[in-house]
Coordinates of C-alpha atoms in Angstrom, one line a residue:
M1 CA 8.3 -5.3 -4.8
S2 CA 10.9 -4.8 -2.7
K3 CA 14.6 -4.9 -2.2
P4 CA 15.0 -8.2 0.0
R5 CA 18.0 -10.0 0.9
M6 CA 17.3 -12.6 -1.3
P7 CA 17.0 -11.8 -4.4
Q8 CA 17.8 -8.0 -5.2
L9 CA 14.9 -6.1 -6.7
S10 CA 15.9 -2.9 -8.8
R11 CA 13.9 0.4 -8.4
R12 CA 12.0 -0.3 -12.0
D13 CA 11.4 -3.6 -10.5
L14 CA 9.9 -2.0 -7.1
L15 CA 7.2 -0.1 -9.2
A16 CA 6.2 -2.5 -11.6
A17 CA 5.9 -5.1 -8.2
G18 CA 3.7 -3.4 -5.6
G19 CA 5.3 -0.7 -4.0
A20 CA 7.6 2.3 -4.6
A21 CA 8.1 5.0 -1.9
G22 CA 10.8 6.8 0.4
L23 CA 10.8 7.6 3.7
G24 CA 9.8 10.5 5.6
A25 CA 9.0 11.4 9.3
L26 CA 5.3 12.7 10.6
L27 CA 5.1 14.1 14.3
V28 CA 2.6 11.8 16.2
A29 CA 0.1 13.4 18.6
C30 CA -1.9 10.3 19.4
G31 CA -5.2 11.2 18.2
D32 CA -8.1 12.6 20.2
D33 CA -7.1 12.5 23.8
K34 CA -11.0 13.8 24.7
G35 CA -12.5 11.4 27.7
S36 CA -9.9 9.2 29.0
K37 CA -11.4 5.7 28.3
K38 CA -8.7 4.0 30.9
D39 CA -10.8 1.3 31.2
S40 CA -8.3 -1.8 30.5
G41 CA -10.9 -4.3 29.2
S42 CA -11.3 -1.6 26.0
E43 CA -10.3 -0.8 22.9
Q44 CA -9.1 2.3 23.7
A45 CA -5.8 2.6 24.2
A46 CA -4.5 4.0 28.2
D47 CA -2.8 8.1 27.9
S48 CA 0.0 6.8 29.4
G49 CA 1.9 3.8 31.1
P50 CA 3.8 1.5 29.7
W51 CA 3.5 0.7 25.6
S52 CA 3.5 -2.4 23.7
F53 CA 3.5 -3.6 20.1
K54 CA 3.8 -7.1 18.5
D55 CA 4.3 -6.1 15.3
D56 CA 4.7 -8.7 11.5
R57 CA 7.8 -10.0 12.5
G58 CA 7.2 -11.6 15.6
T59 CA 9.0 -8.2 17.3
E60 CA 8.1 -7.5 20.2
L61 CA 8.3 -3.6 21.0
K62 CA 7.8 -1.9 24.9
A63 CA 8.5 1.2 25.7
D64 CA 7.9 3.0 29.0
K65 CA 5.3 5.2 27.1
K66 CA 3.7 5.5 23.9
P67 CA 5.7 6.6 21.0
S68 CA 4.8 10.6 20.1
N69 CA 7.6 11.6 18.1
I70 CA 6.6 9.2 15.1
V71 CA 8.4 8.5 11.4
A72 CA 6.6 6.3 9.5
F73 CA 6.2 5.0 5.8
T74 CA 4.0 7.8 4.1
G75 CA 0.7 5.2 3.3
T76 CA 0.5 4.2 7.1
A77 CA 1.0 7.4 8.1
A78 CA -1.9 8.2 5.9
A79 CA -3.5 4.9 7.7
L80 CA -2.9 6.4 11.0
H81 CA -3.7 9.9 10.0
D82 CA -7.8 7.8 9.1
Y83 CA -7.4 7.5 13.1
G84 CA -6.4 10.7 14.7
I85 CA -2.9 9.4 14.9
Q86 CA -0.4 12.6 13.5
V87 CA 3.1 11.4 12.6
K88 CA 5.7 13.9 12.6
G89 CA 8.1 12.8 9.7
V90 CA 6.9 10.2 6.4
F91 CA 8.9 8.8 3.9
G92 CA 7.8 8.2 0.8
P93 CA 6.3 9.4 -2.4
T94 CA 4.4 12.2 -0.5
E95 CA 4.3 15.8 -2.9
T96 CA 4.4 15.3 -6.1
S97 CA 6.4 18.0 -8.5
D98 CA 3.6 20.5 -8.9
G99 CA 3.7 20.6 -4.9
K100 CA 0.6 19.2 -4.2
P101 CA 0.1 16.0 -2.5
D102 CA 0.5 12.3 -3.6
V103 CA -2.1 9.4 -4.2
Q104 CA -0.2 7.9 -1.5
A105 CA -0.5 11.0 1.2
G106 CA -4.2 10.4 2.0
D107 CA -5.8 13.2 3.9
M108 CA -2.7 14.5 5.7
D109 CA -1.8 18.1 5.8
I110 CA 1.6 17.1 4.2
S111 CA 2.8 20.6 5.1
K112 CA 2.4 20.0 8.6
V113 CA 5.0 16.7 8.2
E114 CA 8.3 16.6 7.8
I115 CA 9.3 14.5 5.1
I116 CA 12.9 12.5 5.5
G117 CA 12.5 11.6 1.8
N118 CA 10.0 12.0 -1.0
A119 CA 11.6 8.8 -3.0
Y120 CA 13.0 5.6 -3.1
D121 CA 16.7 5.9 -1.7
K122 CA 16.2 9.4 -0.5
F123 CA 16.0 9.1 3.3
S124 CA 17.9 11.9 4.7
V125 CA 19.1 10.9 8.1
E126 CA 20.0 14.0 9.7
K127 CA 16.1 15.1 9.3
Y128 CA 15.3 12.1 10.9
A129 CA 17.3 11.8 13.5
S130 CA 16.3 15.8 14.4
L131 CA 13.3 15.1 15.3
N132 CA 14.3 12.8 17.9
P133 CA 12.0 9.5 16.9
D134 CA 10.9 7.1 19.2
L135 CA 9.4 4.8 16.9
L136 CA 9.8 4.2 13.1
I137 CA 7.1 2.7 11.4
T138 CA 6.8 0.7 7.6
D139 CA 5.7 -1.8 5.4
M140 CA 6.8 -5.6 4.7
W141 CA 6.3 -7.4 1.7
I142 CA 9.3 -9.8 1.9
K143 CA 10.1 -11.1 5.4
D144 CA 12.3 -9.1 7.0
Q145 CA 12.8 -6.1 4.9
L146 CA 11.6 -2.9 5.9
W147 CA 9.9 -1.2 2.8
Y148 CA 12.3 1.6 1.4
I149 CA 14.9 1.5 4.1
S150 CA 16.2 -2.0 3.8
G151 CA 18.6 -2.6 0.6
T152 CA 19.0 1.5 0.6
A153 CA 22.4 4.3 0.9
A154 CA 21.1 4.5 4.5
E155 CA 20.0 1.9 6.0
K156 CA 23.1 0.6 8.4
K157 CA 22.5 4.7 9.0
I158 CA 19.1 4.5 9.9
L159 CA 19.6 1.4 12.3
Q160 CA 22.5 2.7 13.6
L161 CA 20.2 4.9 15.5
E162 CA 18.5 2.5 17.3
V163 CA 15.2 3.6 16.8
P164 CA 12.5 0.4 17.6
T165 CA 10.5 -0.7 14.4
A166 CA 7.7 -1.9 13.5
A167 CA 7.1 -3.1 10.3
L168 CA 3.4 -4.9 8.7
W169 CA 2.7 -7.2 5.9
A170 CA 1.8 -5.6 2.7
A171 CA 2.1 -8.8 1.2
E172 CA 1.8 -12.7 2.1
T173 CA -1.7 -11.3 4.5
T174 CA -4.7 -10.3 3.0
M175 CA -6.5 -6.7 2.8
D176 CA -9.4 -7.7 5.5
K177 CA -6.3 -8.5 7.6
A178 CA -4.0 -5.7 6.9
L179 CA -6.5 -3.0 7.6
A180 CA -6.9 -5.2 11.3
R181 CA -3.2 -4.8 12.1
R182 CA -2.8 -1.0 11.7
L183 CA -6.3 0.0 12.9
G184 CA -4.7 -3.0 16.1
L185 CA -1.4 -0.3 15.9
A186 CA -3.6 2.8 15.4
V187 CA -5.1 1.9 19.1
S188 CA -2.5 1.0 20.5
L189 CA -1.2 5.1 20.0
G190 CA -4.3 5.5 21.1
A191 CA -7.0 5.6 18.6
D192 CA -10.0 4.8 19.6
A193 CA -11.5 1.2 18.1
K194 CA -15.1 3.0 18.9
D195 CA -15.5 5.6 17.3
K196 CA -18.4 7.0 15.3
K197 CA -15.8 7.2 12.1
V198 CA -14.5 4.4 12.5
T199 CA -17.1 1.9 13.0
D200 CA -19.1 3.5 10.1
A201 CA -16.0 3.2 7.9
K202 CA -15.3 -0.2 9.2
A203 CA -19.4 -0.8 7.7
A204 CA -18.7 0.7 4.5
F205 CA -15.2 -1.6 3.9
E206 CA -18.4 -4.5 4.7
K207 CA -20.4 -3.7 3.1
A208 CA -18.6 -2.7 -0.5
A209 CA -16.8 -6.7 0.1
A210 CA -20.3 -7.9 0.3
R211 CA -21.0 -6.1 -3.4
L212 CA -18.1 -7.5 -4.7
R213 CA -18.4 -10.8 -3.3
S214 CA -22.0 -10.3 -5.1
A215 CA -20.4 -8.9 -8.4
A216 CA -17.4 -11.5 -9.3
K217 CA -20.6 -13.9 -8.5
A218 CA -22.8 -12.7 -10.9
N219 CA -20.2 -12.2 -13.6
P220 CA -17.5 -15.1 -13.3
D221 CA -16.6 -15.0 -16.7
I222 CA -15.4 -11.4 -16.4
T223 CA -11.2 -11.1 -16.0
V224 CA -9.5 -8.7 -14.8
M225 CA -5.4 -8.1 -15.1
I226 CA -3.5 -6.2 -12.6
G227 CA -0.8 -4.1 -14.8
S228 CA 1.8 -1.3 -14.3
G229 CA 3.3 0.2 -17.3
S230 CA 7.2 1.7 -17.5
A231 CA 8.5 3.4 -20.6
D232 CA 10.1 0.1 -21.8
L233 CA 7.8 -2.8 -20.4
F234 CA 4.2 -3.8 -18.8
Y235 CA 4.3 -5.6 -15.7
V236 CA 1.4 -8.3 -15.0
T237 CA 1.4 -8.5 -11.2
L238 CA -0.1 -11.8 -10.1
A239 CA -3.0 -11.0 -7.4
E240 CA -2.1 -13.6 -4.5
T241 CA 1.1 -11.8 -3.9
A242 CA -0.1 -8.5 -2.6
A243 CA -2.1 -8.1 0.1
D244 CA -5.2 -6.5 -1.9
T245 CA -5.3 -8.2 -5.0
A246 CA -5.1 -11.8 -2.8
Y247 CA -8.4 -10.3 -1.1
F248 CA -10.3 -9.9 -4.1
E249 CA -9.4 -12.7 -5.4
S250 CA -10.6 -14.8 -2.1
L251 CA -13.6 -12.8 -2.6
G252 CA -14.4 -14.7 -6.2
V253 CA -12.8 -11.9 -8.9
K254 CA -11.3 -14.0 -11.2
F255 CA -7.6 -12.4 -12.2
V256 CA -5.4 -13.0 -15.1
K257 CA -2.5 -15.3 -14.0
P258 CA 0.8 -14.6 -15.3
K259 CA 4.5 -16.6 -15.0
V260 CA 6.1 -14.3 -13.3
N261 CA 10.1 -14.1 -12.9
A262 CA 12.6 -15.0 -9.7
Q263 CA 10.6 -12.2 -7.6
G264 CA 7.2 -14.0 -7.7
F265 CA 5.8 -11.3 -8.0
F266 CA 5.0 -10.2 -11.6
E267 CA 6.1 -10.7 -15.4
E268 CA 7.4 -8.2 -17.3
L269 CA 6.2 -8.2 -20.8
S270 CA 7.5 -6.2 -24.1
W271 CA 4.7 -3.9 -25.4
E272 CA 5.2 -6.1 -28.4
N273 CA 3.7 -8.7 -26.4
V274 CA 1.5 -6.9 -24.6
D275 CA -1.4 -9.2 -25.9
K276 CA -0.2 -12.3 -24.4
Y277 CA -2.6 -12.3 -21.5
K278 CA -6.5 -12.0 -22.6
A279 CA -8.5 -9.7 -20.0
D280 CA -11.5 -7.9 -20.3
V281 CA -10.7 -5.5 -17.5
I282 CA -7.7 -3.7 -16.5
M283 CA -6.5 -2.3 -13.9
M284 CA -3.5 0.3 -13.7
D285 CA -1.0 1.1 -11.3
N286 CA -1.9 4.4 -9.7
R287 CA 1.2 5.6 -8.1
T288 CA 3.5 8.4 -9.1
G289 CA 6.4 7.0 -11.1
T290 CA 4.3 4.6 -13.6
L291 CA 2.8 5.1 -16.6
Q292 CA -1.3 5.5 -16.9
P293 CA -3.7 5.3 -19.4
A294 CA -3.7 8.9 -20.8
D295 CA 0.4 8.1 -21.4
L296 CA -0.3 5.2 -22.8
D297 CA -2.6 6.2 -26.0
K298 CA -0.5 8.7 -26.7
S299 CA 2.7 6.5 -27.3
K300 CA 2.4 2.8 -26.9
P301 CA 0.0 1.4 -30.3
T302 CA -0.1 -1.9 -28.7
W303 CA -1.9 -0.8 -25.6
K304 CA -4.9 1.1 -27.4
Q305 CA -5.4 -2.7 -29.3
L306 CA -5.7 -4.3 -26.6
P307 CA -10.2 -5.2 -25.7
A308 CA -10.6 -4.3 -22.3
V309 CA -8.4 -0.6 -23.9
K310 CA -10.5 -0.4 -26.6
A311 CA -13.9 -0.7 -24.6
G312 CA -13.5 2.1 -22.0
Q313 CA -12.8 -0.9 -19.4
I314 CA -9.6 0.7 -17.0
I315 CA -9.6 1.4 -13.7
P316 CA -6.9 3.0 -11.9
R317 CA -4.9 0.3 -9.5
V318 CA -4.7 1.6 -6.2
T319 CA -1.0 -0.1 -5.8
E320 CA 0.2 0.5 -2.3
P321 CA -3.6 0.7 -0.9
I322 CA -3.7 3.3 2.5
Y323 CA -4.5 0.3 4.9
S324 CA -7.4 2.8 6.7
Y325 CA -11.3 1.1 6.3
A326 CA -11.8 4.7 5.0
K327 CA -9.7 4.1 1.8
C328 CA -9.9 0.1 1.4
A329 CA -13.9 0.4 1.1
P330 CA -13.8 2.6 -1.7
V331 CA -11.5 0.7 -3.3
L332 CA -14.2 -2.2 -3.7
D333 CA -16.8 -0.2 -4.3
D334 CA -14.8 0.7 -7.8
L335 CA -14.1 -3.2 -8.7
A336 CA -16.8 -4.0 -8.0
K337 CA -18.8 -1.4 -10.3
A338 CA -16.0 -2.3 -13.1
I339 CA -17.3 -6.5 -12.2
E340 CA -20.5 -5.1 -12.9
D341 CA -20.9 -3.3 -15.6
A342 CA -18.2 -4.9 -18.0
K343 CA -18.9 -5.9 -21.1
K344 CA -17.2 -9.9 -21.8
V345 CA -14.3 -8.5 -24.7
T346 CA -12.1 -11.4 -24.9
K347 CA -13.1 -15.5 -26.1

């Protein structure tokens, strides 16, 4: 999943394990400034005065005022956008080859952000510096490793600029906790947690979680496999290693448990051995850069022989979720529906 300080992962590993993106910077205008709620007991951050936030490394970030020139990993920027926080620059998969927003860009208007790097290891330090950033935000899949920064050619130069960095877990946590942390960061930057759009989205997420729990309980024999395809290999991910699937597992979803490699996230299978594990439903990595089911139908005969594929029981896996309640509720609903509708196709 990421390029660790411990074992280093290749580009292919990055894609398979659970995240692949580049860096970009976004303009952070603190959401909607209508009506100041400066009551110290409210969940609305003050519009002025000192700013502080403790990230998931335990790093205490402090400034005389709220950051306003924010550069963030694309998916995190998309989550902040859903809470009314506009960033100035982004890095990570943001724009597809045909000029459309990447799946990880969510509802952001990508024409209004500076794309600092649209792919892994393509971070433009010059563009980054030109934005005069006062906060850099990214994910963390391995302790103290900055997603799409650690292990890149530009890492040293990026950190030499001494811009405060905030890292939030995308692994070693669960989706509900990851959501709470992103909302907490958004609130510190000016978002209102009591805004109706936010509370409605959170209620929808909780309803979807209850539905998934019920679906899993009612269909305990349905087994789900988390897959990702490349030209040479099929990767099967261990559910507990990512925030989204760890949460689904806590709700009762039964996942295939692969024999993971040294990095601990997934097992690589040749396409000749793609039938090693029995699954009734397959969740396939939806990120740009991975082979999608339509590609596999045309190029991998062994794929087409899998029981779940024959039964049409394939759904996208949002491998790097946008951690806002609005974006995660549909993910839970889609998996719940797949389990509710699934037929047992394995023995």
